[in-house]
PDB file of C-alpha atoms in Angstrom:
ATOM      1  CA  MET A   1     128.700  29.044 121.441  1.00 55.00           C
ATOM      2  CA  SER A   2     127.876  32.781 122.178  1.00 75.00           C
ATOM      3  CA  GLN A   3     127.713  33.654 125.892  1.00 80.00           C
ATOM      4  CA  SER A   4     124.219  34.762 125.612  1.00 80.00           C
ATOM      5  CA  LEU A   5     123.014  31.784 123.930  1.00 84.00           C
ATOM      6  CA  GLU A   6     124.737  29.460 126.535  1.00 84.00           C
ATOM      7  CA  ARG A   7     122.908  31.629 129.135  1.00 86.00           C
ATOM      8  CA  GLY A   8     119.628  31.241 127.572  1.00 79.00           C
ATOM      9  CA  LEU A   9     119.816  27.619 127.068  1.00 84.00           C
ATOM     10  CA  THR A  10     120.858  27.258 130.837  1.00 86.00           C
ATOM     11  CA  VAL A  11     117.687  29.102 131.845  1.00 80.00           C
ATOM     12  CA  LEU A  12     115.470  26.991 129.664  1.00 84.00           C
ATOM     13  CA  THR A  13     116.989  23.654 131.018  1.00 84.00           C
ATOM     14  CA  ALA A  14     116.672  24.989 134.552  1.00 83.00           C
ATOM     15  CA  LEU A  15     113.019  25.994 134.148  1.00 81.00           C
ATOM     16  CA  ALA A  16     112.318  22.651 132.459  1.00 80.00           C
ATOM     17  CA  ALA A  17     112.560  21.029 136.131  1.00 80.00           C
ATOM     18  CA  GLY A  18     110.031  23.603 137.315  1.00 83.00           C
ATOM     19  CA  GLN A  19     109.487  27.130 138.110  1.00 85.00           C
ATOM     20  CA  GLN A  20     112.273  29.323 139.548  1.00 85.00           C
ATOM     21  CA  THR A  21     112.951  32.675 140.964  1.00 88.00           C
ATOM     22  CA  LEU A  22     114.933  35.404 139.753  1.00 84.00           C
ATOM     23  CA  ASP A  23     117.687  34.714 142.439  1.00 86.00           C
ATOM     24  CA  GLN A  24     117.668  30.991 141.729  1.00 87.00           C
ATOM     25  CA  LEU A  25     118.283  31.620 137.971  1.00 84.00           C
ATOM     26  CA  ALA A  26     120.735  34.362 138.667  1.00 84.00           C
ATOM     27  CA  LYS A  27     122.765  31.934 140.997  1.00 85.00           C
ATOM     28  CA  ARG A  28     122.539  29.143 138.468  1.00 85.00           C
ATOM     29  CA  LEU A  29     124.028  31.280 135.612  1.00 84.00           C
ATOM     30  CA  GLY A  30     126.688  32.947 137.943  1.00 88.00           C
ATOM     31  CA  VAL A  31     125.574  36.460 136.939  1.00 87.00           C
ATOM     32  CA  HIS A  32     124.072  39.570 138.727  1.00 85.00           C
ATOM     33  CA  LYS A  33     120.212  39.844 139.009  1.00 81.00           C
ATOM     34  CA  SER A  34     120.104  42.514 136.599  1.00 86.00           C
ATOM     35  CA  THR A  35     121.939  40.637 133.924  1.00 87.00           C
ATOM     36  CA  ALA A  36     119.739  37.657 134.585  1.00 84.00           C
ATOM     37  CA  MET A  37     116.450  40.129 134.436  1.00 86.00           C
ATOM     38  CA  ARG A  38     117.649  41.388 130.797  1.00 88.00           C
ATOM     39  CA  LEU A  39     117.912  37.745 129.785  1.00 86.00           C
ATOM     40  CA  LEU A  40     114.635  36.755 131.065  1.00 86.00           C
ATOM     41  CA  ARG A  41     112.957  39.633 129.476  1.00 87.00           C
ATOM     42  CA  THR A  42     114.272  38.750 126.100  1.00 88.00           C
ATOM     43  CA  LEU A  43     113.179  35.153 126.592  1.00 86.00           C
ATOM     44  CA  GLU A  44     109.694  36.459 127.749  1.00 84.00           C
ATOM     45  CA  ALA A  45     109.445  38.708 124.736  1.00 87.00           C
ATOM     46  CA  GLY A  46     109.736  35.488 122.588  1.00 86.00           C
ATOM     47  CA  ARG A  47     107.314  33.424 124.721  1.00 87.00           C
ATOM     48  CA  PHE A  48     110.168  31.215 125.717  1.00 86.00           C
ATOM     49  CA  VAL A  49     109.682  31.990 129.211  1.00 87.00           C
ATOM     50  CA  ARG A  50     106.618  33.380 131.183  1.00 87.00           C
ATOM     51  CA  ARG A  51     106.357  35.066 134.414  1.00 86.00           C
ATOM     52  CA  GLU A  52     104.272  33.195 136.775  1.00 80.00           C
ATOM     53  CA  ASP A  53     104.219  36.139 139.409  1.00 76.00           C
ATOM     54  CA  VAL A  54     106.303  38.852 140.500  1.00 71.00           C
ATOM     55  CA  HIS A  55     108.947  36.357 141.601  1.00 77.00           C
ATOM     56  CA  HIS A  56     108.720  33.073 139.618  1.00 87.00           C
ATOM     57  CA  TYR A  57     109.203  32.160 136.039  1.00 87.00           C
ATOM     58  CA  ARG A  58     108.125  29.137 133.808  1.00 87.00           C
ATOM     59  CA  LEU A  59     108.769  27.996 130.449  1.00 86.00           C
ATOM     60  CA  GLY A  60     106.805  29.621 127.863  1.00 84.00           C
ATOM     61  CA  SER A  61     104.240  28.403 125.261  1.00 81.00           C
ATOM     62  CA  ALA A  62     106.767  28.971 122.360  1.00 80.00           C
ATOM     63  CA  LEU A  63     108.780  25.812 123.530  1.00 73.00           C
ATOM     64  CA  PHE A  64     105.778  23.836 123.410  1.00 69.00           C
ATOM     65  CA  ASP A  65     104.716  25.036 120.119  1.00 69.00           C
ATOM     66  CA  LEU A  66     108.227  24.226 118.717  1.00 69.00           C
ATOM     67  CA  ALA A  67     108.272  20.721 120.373  1.00 64.00           C
ATOM     68  CA  HIS A  68     104.789  19.959 118.986  1.00 58.00           C
ATOM     69  CA  GLN A  69     105.831  20.961 115.336  1.00 60.00           C
ATOM     70  CA  ALA A  70     109.206  18.944 115.601  1.00 56.00           C
ATOM     71  CA  LEU A  71     107.074  15.831 116.572  1.00 49.00           C
ATOM     72  CA  GLU A  72     104.785  16.546 113.731  1.00 53.00           C
ATOM     73  CA  ASP A  73     107.430  16.850 111.286  1.00 49.00           C
ATOM     74  CA  LEU A  74     109.045  13.279 112.383  1.00 51.00           C
ATOM     75  CA  ASP A  75     109.113  10.938 109.436  1.00 82.00           C
ATOM     76  CA  VAL A  76     108.097   7.540 110.856  1.00 87.00           C
ATOM     77  CA  ARG A  77     109.953   5.526 108.163  1.00 88.00           C
ATOM     78  CA  GLY A  78     113.112   7.448 109.088  1.00 89.00           C
ATOM     79  CA  VAL A  79     112.521   6.973 112.867  1.00 90.00           C
ATOM     80  CA  ALA A  80     111.607   3.479 112.549  1.00 93.00           C
ATOM     81  CA  ARG A  81     114.522   2.105 110.321  1.00 93.00           C
ATOM     82  CA  GLN A  82     117.024   1.293 112.883  1.00 95.00           C
ATOM     83  CA  TYR A  83     114.403  -0.521 114.967  1.00 96.00           C
ATOM     84  CA  LEU A  84     113.615  -2.703 111.842  1.00 96.00           C
ATOM     85  CA  VAL A  85     117.319  -3.643 111.261  1.00 96.00           C
ATOM     86  CA  ALA A  86     117.640  -4.449 114.924  1.00 96.00           C
ATOM     87  CA  LEU A  87     114.552  -6.665 115.081  1.00 97.00           C
ATOM     88  CA  GLY A  88     115.467  -8.422 111.920  1.00 94.00           C
ATOM     89  CA  GLU A  89     118.955  -9.174 113.564  1.00 95.00           C
ATOM     90  CA  ILE A  90     117.352 -10.357 116.510  1.00 94.00           C
ATOM     91  CA  SER A  91     114.772 -12.702 114.863  1.00 94.00           C
ATOM     92  CA  GLY A  92     116.209 -13.459 111.543  1.00 92.00           C
ATOM     93  CA  HIS A  93     112.996 -13.101 109.870  1.00 93.00           C
ATOM     94  CA  THR A  94     111.073 -10.550 107.734  1.00 94.00           C
ATOM     95  CA  VAL A  95     110.110  -7.169 109.261  1.00 95.00           C
ATOM     96  CA  HIS A  96     107.629  -4.952 107.682  1.00 95.00           C
ATOM     97  CA  LEU A  97     106.618  -1.298 108.317  1.00 94.00           C
ATOM     98  CA  ALA A  98     103.139  -0.410 107.280  1.00 93.00           C
ATOM     99  CA  THR A  99     100.542   2.196 107.305  1.00 91.00           C
ATOM    100  CA  LEU A 100      96.900   2.602 106.158  1.00 91.00           C
ATOM    101  CA  GLU A 101      96.043   4.263 102.805  1.00 86.00           C
ATOM    102  CA  ASP A 102      92.629   4.312 101.188  1.00 82.00           C
ATOM    103  CA  ASN A 103      91.359   1.510 103.409  1.00 87.00           C
ATOM    104  CA  GLN A 104      94.374  -0.948 102.500  1.00 91.00           C
ATOM    105  CA  VAL A 105      97.728  -1.624 104.194  1.00 92.00           C
ATOM    106  CA  VAL A 106     100.673  -0.156 102.382  1.00 90.00           C
ATOM    107  CA  TYR A 107     104.171  -1.442 103.149  1.00 91.00           C
ATOM    108  CA  ILE A 108     106.384   1.469 103.500  1.00 88.00           C
ATOM    109  CA  ASP A 109     109.608  -0.319 104.661  1.00 89.00           C
ATOM    110  CA  LYS A 110     111.148  -3.828 104.681  1.00 91.00           C
ATOM    111  CA  VAL A 111     113.751  -5.733 106.244  1.00 92.00           C
ATOM    112  CA  ASP A 112     114.529  -9.066 104.707  1.00 88.00           C
ATOM    113  CA  SER A 113     114.631 -12.580 106.170  1.00 83.00           C
ATOM    114  CA  GLN A 114     118.063 -13.932 106.832  1.00 84.00           C
ATOM    115  CA  HIS A 115     117.125 -17.244 105.776  1.00 77.00           C
ATOM    116  CA  PRO A 116     116.952 -18.784 102.100  1.00 68.00           C
ATOM    117  CA  VAL A 117     113.107 -19.308 102.264  1.00 61.00           C
ATOM    118  CA  ARG A 118     111.786 -15.807 101.918  1.00 57.00           C
ATOM    119  CA  MET A 119     108.500 -14.415 101.382  1.00 61.00           C
ATOM    120  CA  TYR A 120     107.492 -12.227  98.423  1.00 63.00           C
ATOM    121  CA  SER A 121     106.815  -8.659  99.581  1.00 66.00           C
ATOM    122  CA  ARG A 122     107.915  -5.270  98.595  1.00 72.00           C
ATOM    123  CA  ILE A 123     107.947  -1.591  99.622  1.00 80.00           C
ATOM    124  CA  GLY A 124     104.629   0.088  98.120  1.00 80.00           C
ATOM    125  CA  ARG A 125     102.728  -3.141  98.131  1.00 86.00           C
ATOM    126  CA  ARG A 126      99.299  -3.053  99.146  1.00 88.00           C
ATOM    127  CA  ALA A 127      97.476  -5.565 101.212  1.00 93.00           C
ATOM    128  CA  PRO A 128      93.786  -6.082 102.853  1.00 95.00           C
ATOM    129  CA  VAL A 129      93.135  -4.835 106.234  1.00 96.00           C
ATOM    130  CA  HIS A 130      90.981  -7.580 107.336  1.00 96.00           C
ATOM    131  CA  CYS A 131      93.667 -10.530 107.032  1.00 96.00           C
ATOM    132  CA  THR A 132      96.697  -9.093 107.778  1.00 96.00           C
ATOM    133  CA  ALA A 133      98.351  -8.512 111.377  1.00 97.00           C
ATOM    134  CA  VAL A 134      99.444  -4.843 110.425  1.00 97.00           C
ATOM    135  CA  GLY A 135      95.899  -4.239 109.088  1.00 97.00           C
ATOM    136  CA  LYS A 136      94.234  -5.312 112.155  1.00 97.00           C
ATOM    137  CA  VAL A 137      96.728  -3.183 114.435  1.00 97.00           C
ATOM    138  CA  LEU A 138      96.181   0.034 112.335  1.00 97.00           C
ATOM    139  CA  VAL A 139      92.249   0.047 113.056  1.00 97.00           C
ATOM    140  CA  ALA A 140      91.968  -2.035 116.398  1.00 97.00           C
ATOM    141  CA  TYR A 141      92.381   1.224 118.436  1.00 97.00           C
ATOM    142  CA  TRP A 142      90.030   3.473 116.789  1.00 96.00           C
ATOM    143  CA  PRO A 143      87.099   4.546 118.820  1.00 95.00           C
ATOM    144  CA  THR A 144      83.932   1.910 118.696  1.00 95.00           C
ATOM    145  CA  GLN A 145      81.971   3.570 116.335  1.00 95.00           C
ATOM    146  CA  GLN A 146      84.730   4.209 113.819  1.00 96.00           C
ATOM    147  CA  ARG A 147      85.884   0.609 113.996  1.00 96.00           C
ATOM    148  CA  ARG A 148      82.192  -0.500 113.384  1.00 96.00           C
ATOM    149  CA  ARG A 149      81.533   1.905 110.284  1.00 95.00           C
ATOM    150  CA  PHE A 150      84.808   0.814 109.029  1.00 96.00           C
ATOM    151  CA  ALA A 151      84.161  -2.843 109.476  1.00 96.00           C
ATOM    152  CA  GLU A 152      80.744  -2.703 107.851  1.00 95.00           C
ATOM    153  CA  GLN A 153      81.962  -1.202 104.561  1.00 93.00           C
ATOM    154  CA  LEU A 154      84.636  -3.830 103.958  1.00 93.00           C
ATOM    155  CA  ASN A 155      84.314  -6.635 101.279  1.00 91.00           C
ATOM    156  CA  TYR A 156      86.059  -9.406 103.018  1.00 94.00           C
ATOM    157  CA  PRO A 157      87.507 -11.603 100.098  1.00 92.00           C
ATOM    158  CA  LYS A 158      88.383 -14.875 101.465  1.00 93.00           C
ATOM    159  CA  LEU A 159      92.019 -15.478 100.500  1.00 94.00           C
ATOM    160  CA  THR A 160      92.439 -18.623 102.552  1.00 95.00           C
ATOM    161  CA  THR A 161      90.395 -21.085 104.577  1.00 94.00           C
ATOM    162  CA  ASN A 162      91.320 -18.966 107.613  1.00 95.00           C
ATOM    163  CA  THR A 163      90.320 -15.390 106.341  1.00 95.00           C
ATOM    164  CA  ILE A 164      87.914 -13.515 108.457  1.00 96.00           C
ATOM    165  CA  ASP A 165      84.792 -13.192 106.301  1.00 94.00           C
ATOM    166  CA  SER A 166      82.215 -10.869 108.083  1.00 96.00           C
ATOM    167  CA  ALA A 167      82.149  -7.698 110.035  1.00 96.00           C
ATOM    168  CA  GLU A 168      81.178  -9.438 113.211  1.00 96.00           C
ATOM    169  CA  ARG A 169      84.156 -11.584 113.212  1.00 96.00           C
ATOM    170  CA  PHE A 170      86.471  -8.745 112.235  1.00 97.00           C
ATOM    171  CA  LEU A 171      85.147  -6.650 115.202  1.00 97.00           C
ATOM    172  CA  ALA A 172      85.393  -9.493 117.548  1.00 97.00           C
ATOM    173  CA  GLU A 173      89.287  -9.755 116.415  1.00 97.00           C
ATOM    174  CA  LEU A 174      89.811  -6.267 116.694  1.00 97.00           C
ATOM    175  CA  ASP A 175      88.736  -6.685 120.528  1.00 97.00           C
ATOM    176  CA  ARG A 176      91.131  -9.358 120.837  1.00 97.00           C
ATOM    177  CA  VAL A 177      93.939  -7.217 119.595  1.00 97.00           C
ATOM    178  CA  ARG A 178      93.269  -4.381 121.813  1.00 96.00           C
ATOM    179  CA  ALA A 179      93.039  -6.662 124.892  1.00 96.00           C
ATOM    180  CA  GLN A 180      96.427  -8.369 123.946  1.00 95.00           C
ATOM    181  CA  GLY A 181      98.270  -5.495 122.552  1.00 96.00           C
ATOM    182  CA  TYR A 182      99.168  -7.225 119.106  1.00 97.00           C
ATOM    183  CA  ALA A 183      97.649  -8.955 116.348  1.00 98.00           C
ATOM    184  CA  VAL A 184      98.105 -12.095 114.410  1.00 97.00           C
ATOM    185  CA  ASP A 185      97.541 -13.354 111.007  1.00 96.00           C
ATOM    186  CA  ARG A 186      97.366 -17.207 110.924  1.00 95.00           C
ATOM    187  CA  GLY A 187      97.729 -17.939 107.398  1.00 94.00           C
ATOM    188  CA  GLU A 188      94.772 -15.719 106.706  1.00 95.00           C
ATOM    189  CA  HIS A 189      96.388 -13.525 103.909  1.00 94.00           C
ATOM    190  CA  GLU A 190      98.549 -16.391 102.547  1.00 91.00           C
ATOM    191  CA  ASN A 191      98.122 -19.748 103.699  1.00 91.00           C
ATOM    192  CA  PHE A 192     101.797 -20.795 104.007  1.00 92.00           C
ATOM    193  CA  ILE A 193     102.901 -17.609 106.180  1.00 93.00           C
ATOM    194  CA  HIS A 194     101.820 -16.493 109.590  1.00 94.00           C
ATOM    195  CA  CYS A 195     102.682 -13.177 111.033  1.00 96.00           C
ATOM    196  CA  VAL A 196     102.365 -10.766 114.278  1.00 98.00           C
ATOM    197  CA  GLY A 197     102.074  -7.141 114.273  1.00 98.00           C
ATOM    198  CA  ALA A 198     102.232  -4.338 116.857  1.00 98.00           C
ATOM    199  CA  PRO A 199     101.160  -0.509 116.885  1.00 98.00           C
ATOM    200  CA  ILE A 200     103.586   2.513 116.512  1.00 97.00           C
ATOM    201  CA  ARG A 201     101.968   5.499 118.128  1.00 95.00           C
ATOM    202  CA  ASN A 202     102.683   9.313 117.860  1.00 91.00           C
ATOM    203  CA  HIS A 203     102.856  11.783 120.509  1.00 87.00           C
ATOM    204  CA  ARG A 204      99.379  12.084 120.791  1.00 86.00           C
ATOM    205  CA  GLY A 205      98.665   8.194 121.214  1.00 92.00           C
ATOM    206  CA  GLU A 206      97.336   7.784 117.763  1.00 92.00           C
ATOM    207  CA  VAL A 207      98.545   4.498 115.897  1.00 95.00           C
ATOM    208  CA  VAL A 208     100.093   5.876 112.790  1.00 93.00           C
ATOM    209  CA  ALA A 209     101.851   2.768 111.698  1.00 94.00           C
ATOM    210  CA  ALA A 210     102.328  -0.988 112.498  1.00 97.00           C
ATOM    211  CA  LEU A 211     105.515  -3.347 112.864  1.00 97.00           C
ATOM    212  CA  SER A 212     105.295  -6.947 112.050  1.00 96.00           C
ATOM    213  CA  LEU A 213     107.389 -10.019 111.795  1.00 96.00           C
ATOM    214  CA  SER A 214     106.319 -12.453 108.958  1.00 94.00           C
ATOM    215  CA  VAL A 215     107.483 -16.102 108.870  1.00 93.00           C
ATOM    216  CA  PRO A 216     106.820 -19.050 106.378  1.00 92.00           C
ATOM    217  CA  LYS A 217     105.397 -21.714 108.452  1.00 92.00           C
ATOM    218  CA  VAL A 218     107.879 -24.226 107.379  1.00 90.00           C
ATOM    219  CA  LEU A 219     110.623 -22.142 109.359  1.00 90.00           C
ATOM    220  CA  LEU A 220     108.714 -21.535 112.613  1.00 92.00           C
ATOM    221  CA  ASP A 221     105.430 -22.804 114.026  1.00 94.00           C
ATOM    222  CA  PHE A 222     102.943 -20.589 115.434  1.00 94.00           C
ATOM    223  CA  ASP A 223     104.123 -20.901 119.038  1.00 95.00           C
ATOM    224  CA  GLY A 224     107.667 -20.083 117.987  1.00 95.00           C
ATOM    225  CA  LEU A 225     106.388 -16.985 116.306  1.00 95.00           C
ATOM    226  CA  LEU A 226     104.374 -15.846 119.291  1.00 96.00           C
ATOM    227  CA  GLY A 227     107.636 -16.328 121.333  1.00 96.00           C
ATOM    228  CA  LEU A 228     108.915 -13.201 119.355  1.00 96.00           C
ATOM    229  CA  VAL A 229     106.107 -10.948 120.351  1.00 97.00           C
ATOM    230  CA  ASP A 230     108.171  -9.356 123.180  1.00 97.00           C
ATOM    231  CA  ASP A 231     110.680  -8.507 120.761  1.00 97.00           C
ATOM    232  CA  LEU A 232     108.345  -6.986 118.372  1.00 97.00           C
ATOM    233  CA  ARG A 233     106.564  -4.929 120.815  1.00 97.00           C
ATOM    234  CA  ARG A 234     109.706  -3.572 122.501  1.00 97.00           C
ATOM    235  CA  ALA A 235     110.909  -2.510 118.908  1.00 97.00           C
ATOM    236  CA  ALA A 236     107.475  -0.911 118.167  1.00 97.00           C
ATOM    237  CA  GLY A 237     107.534   0.923 121.506  1.00 96.00           C
ATOM    238  CA  GLY A 238     110.985   2.164 120.674  1.00 96.00           C
ATOM    239  CA  VAL A 239     109.828   3.834 117.727  1.00 95.00           C
ATOM    240  CA  SER A 240     106.796   5.166 119.428  1.00 95.00           C
ATOM    241  CA  ALA A 241     109.142   6.608 122.012  1.00 94.00           C
ATOM    242  CA  GLU A 242     111.071   8.342 119.405  1.00 92.00           C
ATOM    243  CA  LEU A 243     107.803   9.797 117.865  1.00 90.00           C
ATOM    244  CA  GLY A 244     106.874  11.324 121.343  1.00 88.00           C
ATOM    245  CA  TRP A 245     104.449   8.759 122.887  1.00 91.00           C
ATOM    246  CA  GLN A 246     104.417   8.087 126.574  1.00 85.00           C
ATOM    247  CA  PRO A 247     102.642   5.095 127.611  1.00 80.00           C
ATOM    248  CA  GLU A 248     100.852   6.859 130.508  1.00 68.00           C
ATOM    249  CA  ASN A 249      99.487   9.185 128.018  1.00 48.00           C
ATOM    250  CA  PRO A 250      95.682   9.239 128.739  1.00 44.00           C
ATOM    251  CA  ARG A 251      95.040   9.931 124.918  1.00 45.00           C
ATOM    252  CA  ALA A 252      96.399   6.763 123.917  1.00 46.00           C
ATOM    253  CA  LYS A 253      93.226   5.227 125.277  1.00 45.00           C
ATOM    254  CA  GLU A 254      89.778   4.801 123.498  1.00 45.00           C
ATOM    255  CA  VAL A 255      87.653   8.003 123.481  1.00 39.00           C
TER     256      VAL A 255
END
């Protein structure tokens, strides 16, 4: 690494902790103030550093622009893959990653169950929103009016005796999802399978994907499935953190 680049990175690292004076930065670099000043002027010209006043410096807007672009460019499937594999190893059951497209759920990644009894699903398969755990999670955190508009335009095909069949029931279910932080599918999509889903958020707090565990009822009862919710939510939280989400982010809350 060149000396100038190393010094520039040292300055940026120091400023990440808060504003610094020229004297403080020169001491951190182990150089004369005139050398530190030349470096700061170069960084300031590129908006990597900004001068707060005559004596103090802070990080500049270019760094935040780069960080934002880097977060925007993250591929949720690529980021999530290691968490899907780990969750599959911990639980032993089928793990899905899903997104929303054209008012339907689309499965974009999958880790198969370790058990001989497996469910039929594949990457690229579509499923309804109203009767899947991932579908409920993907829309539950929208603003109230957006949720209601969406709910009112769905058709609600009744696939099993447990399938939600009206906008009002669907909206009430979304309220439960928001309150508990995860969604369930109790044989609503396929009567022999139940499922739990959790949200994955990006750096703005938006739910951009959903992670789920799906289990045939013959392998695990519903209470046993709920016992895996903490593992599921930890995995979803890990993906969200990789995407830049921080739980205290106020933008993660409903508008």
